[in-house]
Amino acid sequence: MNDIAKRFQRDTADHEMTVLHDDGLYRHLLFHRVVRKPGEKLSRTDLYWFELITAPGSLIFQGDGESFVFRRLEDMFAFFRDSAWNGAPNIDYWAEKLTDGCDRVVVYQQEMLVQQVKEAVGEAKLDGLLAAVQEEVLDQLLDDSNWDRKLVDDFRFYVNGDDKYDYRKSPDFEFWCPLEWNCTGYHWWFLWACHAIVWGIAKYDAYRADKAEIAREVRDDRTRDAAGLE
């Protein structure tokens, strides 16, 4: 289970579903945290609440953060059920179905750049390199893609420090094409929302199954009554 999946599990541990509307492909489901304080009734809180709203051809996720609108099939619950990976979000594919494109949910992630910096330094195995990178690059990062990448791209290391003043000397180490490194990933809230969709649909399916079972039992009781059976 990845970090976002674990976080979602923690964030929704006390959540319950309220069905606000359920008419074919028109659904409005509210998921909210419910807590019980000693001596008090259950009460709703707005911490990490979210809603799933569907109409033919679209699903809206909205809640305690940005909202997302997906479009693909007439029944979007069926789309998300069928395209999930063994019950887990199919992130890349689902991002393609956002009505306003996936660019706004893909963000620079500094930790990815730092990881690649450390890997390159570890492979070089040059005395003094790690300290120089720490001082001139890692300690200067601002979590800004352009600034951070330029720091890495401009870095040069010379085992003999005086060599950097001699234009005839080549550096003993420099990062290879850091401007082309992939340092982006999906925003955590979008990942959280995708987990919410999977979890919310599962809750809804369980609700519908329970409702169908109750209806079946009522029909059976009526059939027995009509037949004069005990």
Protein backbone atom coordinates (compact mmCIF):
# COMPACT_ATOMS: atom_id res chain seq x y z
CA MET A 1 0.00 0.00 0.00
CA ASN A 2 1.51 3.35 -1.03
CA ASP A 3 1.68 6.48 1.12
CA ILE A 4 -1.43 8.11 -0.37
CA ALA A 5 -3.46 4.92 0.06
CA LYS A 6 -2.41 4.77 3.71
CA ARG A 7 -3.21 8.42 4.20
CA PHE A 8 -6.63 8.05 2.59
CA GLN A 9 -7.35 5.10 4.86
CA ARG A 10 -6.48 7.19 7.92
CA ASP A 11 -8.34 10.28 6.71
CA THR A 12 -11.57 8.37 6.08
CA ALA A 13 -11.47 5.90 8.97
CA ASP A 14 -14.61 7.46 10.51
CA HIS A 15 -16.39 8.39 7.28
CA GLU A 16 -19.95 7.40 6.49
CA MET A 17 -21.95 7.67 3.29
CA THR A 18 -25.13 9.68 2.96
CA VAL A 19 -27.16 9.11 -0.21
CA LEU A 20 -28.59 12.49 -1.17
CA HIS A 21 -29.92 11.37 -4.56
CA ASP A 22 -30.03 8.02 -6.33
CA ASP A 23 -31.98 7.83 -9.57
CA GLY A 24 -30.35 5.70 -12.25
CA LEU A 25 -27.29 7.54 -13.57
CA TYR A 26 -28.11 10.59 -11.46
CA ARG A 27 -26.39 10.13 -8.12
CA HIS A 28 -25.29 12.43 -5.32
CA LEU A 29 -23.33 10.78 -2.53
CA LEU A 30 -21.83 12.56 0.47
CA PHE A 31 -19.00 11.02 2.47
CA HIS A 32 -18.16 12.68 5.74
CA ARG A 33 -16.47 11.97 9.01
CA VAL A 34 -18.68 11.04 11.91
CA VAL A 35 -17.34 11.22 15.45
CA ARG A 36 -18.81 10.41 18.80
CA LYS A 37 -17.70 12.34 21.86
CA PRO A 38 -18.35 10.92 25.32
CA GLY A 39 -21.95 11.60 26.30
CA GLU A 40 -22.83 13.14 22.92
CA LYS A 41 -24.65 11.99 19.83
CA LEU A 42 -22.86 11.30 16.58
CA SER A 43 -21.97 14.52 14.81
CA ARG A 44 -20.66 15.33 11.34
CA THR A 45 -17.35 17.08 10.82
CA ASP A 46 -16.12 18.68 7.61
CA LEU A 47 -12.62 17.20 7.80
CA TYR A 48 -11.80 15.49 4.49
CA TRP A 49 -15.42 15.33 3.38
CA PHE A 50 -16.10 14.62 -0.27
CA GLU A 51 -18.96 14.08 -2.69
CA LEU A 52 -19.41 11.96 -5.79
CA ILE A 53 -21.98 13.35 -8.21
CA THR A 54 -22.87 11.65 -11.48
CA ALA A 55 -24.99 12.47 -14.51
CA PRO A 56 -24.97 10.64 -17.85
CA GLY A 57 -21.40 10.87 -19.17
CA SER A 58 -19.77 12.64 -16.24
CA LEU A 59 -18.59 12.29 -12.65
CA ILE A 60 -17.80 15.19 -10.35
CA PHE A 61 -15.54 14.78 -7.35
CA GLN A 62 -15.67 17.68 -4.92
CA GLY A 63 -14.74 18.04 -1.31
CA ASP A 64 -12.19 19.41 1.13
CA GLY A 65 -9.93 20.62 -1.70
CA GLU A 66 -10.00 21.09 -5.48
CA SER A 67 -12.81 19.60 -7.55
CA PHE A 68 -12.36 17.32 -10.56
CA VAL A 69 -14.71 16.49 -13.42
CA PHE A 70 -14.27 13.28 -15.43
CA ARG A 71 -15.98 12.33 -18.70
CA ARG A 72 -15.85 9.02 -20.52
CA LEU A 73 -18.88 6.68 -20.47
CA GLU A 74 -22.56 7.21 -19.89
CA ASP A 75 -22.30 5.41 -16.54
CA MET A 76 -19.15 6.76 -14.93
CA PHE A 77 -19.41 4.42 -11.94
CA ALA A 78 -19.18 1.52 -14.41
CA PHE A 79 -16.19 3.21 -16.06
CA PHE A 80 -14.27 3.52 -12.80
CA ARG A 81 -15.16 -0.01 -11.70
CA ASP A 82 -14.05 -1.57 -14.98
CA SER A 83 -10.85 0.45 -15.43
CA ALA A 84 -9.46 0.11 -11.89
CA TRP A 85 -6.31 -1.98 -11.41
CA ASN A 86 -7.32 -4.86 -9.14
CA GLY A 87 -9.40 -2.49 -7.07
CA ALA A 88 -6.78 0.29 -7.09
CA PRO A 89 -6.89 3.63 -8.95
CA ASN A 90 -5.75 3.64 -12.58
CA ILE A 91 -4.14 7.05 -12.17
CA ASP A 92 -2.64 7.74 -15.61
CA TYR A 93 -5.72 6.60 -17.50
CA TRP A 94 -8.13 8.45 -15.24
CA ALA A 95 -6.11 11.66 -15.47
CA GLU A 96 -6.66 11.57 -19.24
CA LYS A 97 -10.42 11.74 -18.62
CA LEU A 98 -10.33 15.06 -16.77
CA THR A 99 -12.40 17.58 -18.70
CA ASP A 100 -9.79 20.33 -18.32
CA GLY A 101 -6.79 18.10 -19.05
CA CYS A 102 -4.25 16.52 -16.77
CA ASP A 103 -1.70 19.36 -16.71
CA ARG A 104 -3.13 20.98 -13.60
CA VAL A 105 -2.79 17.79 -11.55
CA VAL A 106 0.84 17.18 -12.58
CA VAL A 107 3.26 19.18 -10.44
CA TYR A 108 6.98 19.59 -9.84
CA GLN A 109 8.17 17.32 -7.05
CA GLN A 110 11.43 18.42 -5.51
CA GLU A 111 12.02 15.08 -3.85
CA MET A 112 12.31 13.44 -7.27
CA LEU A 113 15.06 15.88 -8.28
CA VAL A 114 16.87 15.36 -4.96
CA GLN A 115 16.73 11.59 -5.42
CA GLN A 116 18.31 11.81 -8.87
CA VAL A 117 20.98 14.20 -7.59
CA LYS A 118 21.92 11.80 -4.79
CA GLU A 119 21.99 8.82 -7.14
CA ALA A 120 24.35 10.61 -9.54
CA VAL A 121 26.63 11.71 -6.70
CA GLY A 122 26.68 8.21 -5.22
CA GLU A 123 27.76 6.70 -8.53
CA ALA A 124 30.60 9.23 -8.98
CA LYS A 125 32.38 8.37 -5.70
CA LEU A 126 34.58 11.47 -5.62
CA ASP A 127 36.01 12.82 -2.38
CA GLY A 128 34.41 16.10 -1.42
CA LEU A 129 31.65 15.86 -4.04
CA LEU A 130 28.80 15.15 -1.64
CA ALA A 131 29.71 18.08 0.60
CA ALA A 132 29.95 20.42 -2.39
CA VAL A 133 26.58 19.30 -3.77
CA GLN A 134 24.99 19.70 -0.36
CA GLU A 135 26.29 23.26 0.01
CA GLU A 136 25.89 24.52 -3.55
CA VAL A 137 22.77 22.66 -4.63
CA LEU A 138 20.69 20.91 -1.99
CA ASP A 139 20.91 23.69 0.59
CA GLN A 140 19.86 26.25 -2.05
CA LEU A 141 16.73 24.54 -3.37
CA LEU A 142 13.53 26.59 -3.26
CA ASP A 143 10.97 24.02 -4.42
CA ASP A 144 10.73 25.94 -7.69
CA SER A 145 11.25 23.85 -10.81
CA ASN A 146 13.17 26.44 -12.86
CA TRP A 147 15.42 27.58 -10.01
CA ASP A 148 16.15 24.09 -8.72
CA ARG A 149 16.93 22.65 -12.14
CA LYS A 150 19.24 25.57 -12.95
CA LEU A 151 21.18 25.01 -9.73
CA VAL A 152 21.78 21.42 -10.73
CA ASP A 153 22.58 22.28 -14.35
CA ASP A 154 25.11 24.96 -13.36
CA PHE A 155 26.96 22.80 -10.84
CA ARG A 156 30.56 21.88 -11.63
CA PHE A 157 32.97 20.03 -9.35
CA TYR A 158 36.76 19.95 -9.46
CA VAL A 159 38.74 17.63 -7.22
CA ASN A 160 41.47 20.27 -7.26
CA GLY A 161 39.56 23.41 -6.35
CA ASP A 162 41.99 25.68 -8.18
CA ASP A 163 41.17 24.00 -11.49
CA LYS A 164 37.82 25.78 -11.70
CA TYR A 165 39.70 29.00 -12.42
CA ASP A 166 41.55 27.43 -15.36
CA TYR A 167 39.38 27.45 -18.49
CA ARG A 168 41.53 24.68 -19.93
CA LYS A 169 40.44 22.27 -17.22
CA SER A 170 37.27 20.25 -17.52
CA PRO A 171 35.24 19.56 -14.38
CA ASP A 172 35.68 16.20 -12.71
CA PHE A 173 31.93 16.00 -12.27
CA GLU A 174 28.78 17.61 -13.62
CA PHE A 175 25.21 16.39 -13.79
CA TRP A 176 24.15 14.90 -17.12
CA CYS A 177 21.23 16.74 -18.76
CA PRO A 178 19.36 17.63 -15.54
CA LEU A 179 17.02 19.91 -17.48
CA GLU A 180 15.62 16.76 -19.09
CA TRP A 181 15.09 14.84 -15.86
CA ASN A 182 11.55 13.82 -15.06
CA CYS A 183 10.79 15.57 -11.78
CA THR A 184 7.02 15.74 -11.97
CA GLY A 185 4.22 13.67 -10.50
CA TYR A 186 0.56 13.86 -9.65
CA HIS A 187 -0.58 16.26 -6.94
CA TRP A 188 -1.34 14.39 -3.75
CA TRP A 189 -4.94 15.67 -3.63
CA PHE A 190 -5.69 14.24 -7.08
CA LEU A 191 -4.28 10.89 -5.98
CA TRP A 192 -6.41 11.14 -2.82
CA ALA A 193 -9.47 11.88 -4.95
CA CYS A 194 -8.86 8.81 -7.11
CA HIS A 195 -8.71 6.64 -4.00
CA ALA A 196 -11.90 8.34 -2.81
CA ILE A 197 -13.67 7.43 -6.05
CA VAL A 198 -12.73 3.75 -5.76
CA TRP A 199 -13.69 3.62 -2.09
CA GLY A 200 -16.87 5.63 -2.53
CA ILE A 201 -18.15 3.46 -5.38
CA ALA A 202 -17.47 0.33 -3.31
CA LYS A 203 -19.51 1.82 -0.45
CA TYR A 204 -22.31 2.66 -2.86
CA ASP A 205 -22.27 -0.84 -4.36
CA ALA A 206 -22.53 -2.35 -0.87
CA TYR A 207 -25.44 -0.02 -0.11
CA ARG A 208 -27.24 -1.05 -3.30
CA ALA A 209 -26.64 -4.73 -2.59
CA ASP A 210 -28.05 -4.37 0.93
CA LYS A 211 -31.04 -2.48 -0.43
CA ALA A 212 -31.67 -5.20 -3.03
CA GLU A 213 -31.42 -7.92 -0.37
CA ILE A 214 -33.94 -6.15 1.84
CA ALA A 215 -36.30 -5.76 -1.13
CA ARG A 216 -35.93 -9.46 -1.92
CA GLU A 217 -36.74 -10.43 1.66
CA VAL A 218 -39.83 -8.21 1.61
CA ARG A 219 -41.00 -9.83 -1.63
CA ASP A 220 -40.43 -13.30 -0.19
CA ASP A 221 -42.42 -12.40 2.92
CA ARG A 222 -45.27 -11.10 0.81
CA THR A 223 -45.22 -14.21 -1.34
CA ARG A 224 -45.41 -16.44 1.72
CA ASP A 225 -48.23 -14.33 3.17
CA ALA A 226 -50.14 -14.53 -0.08
CA ALA A 227 -49.75 -18.30 -0.11
CA GLY A 228 -50.95 -18.54 3.48
CA LEU A 229 -47.62 -19.93 4.70
CA GLU A 230 -46.20 -19.37 8.18
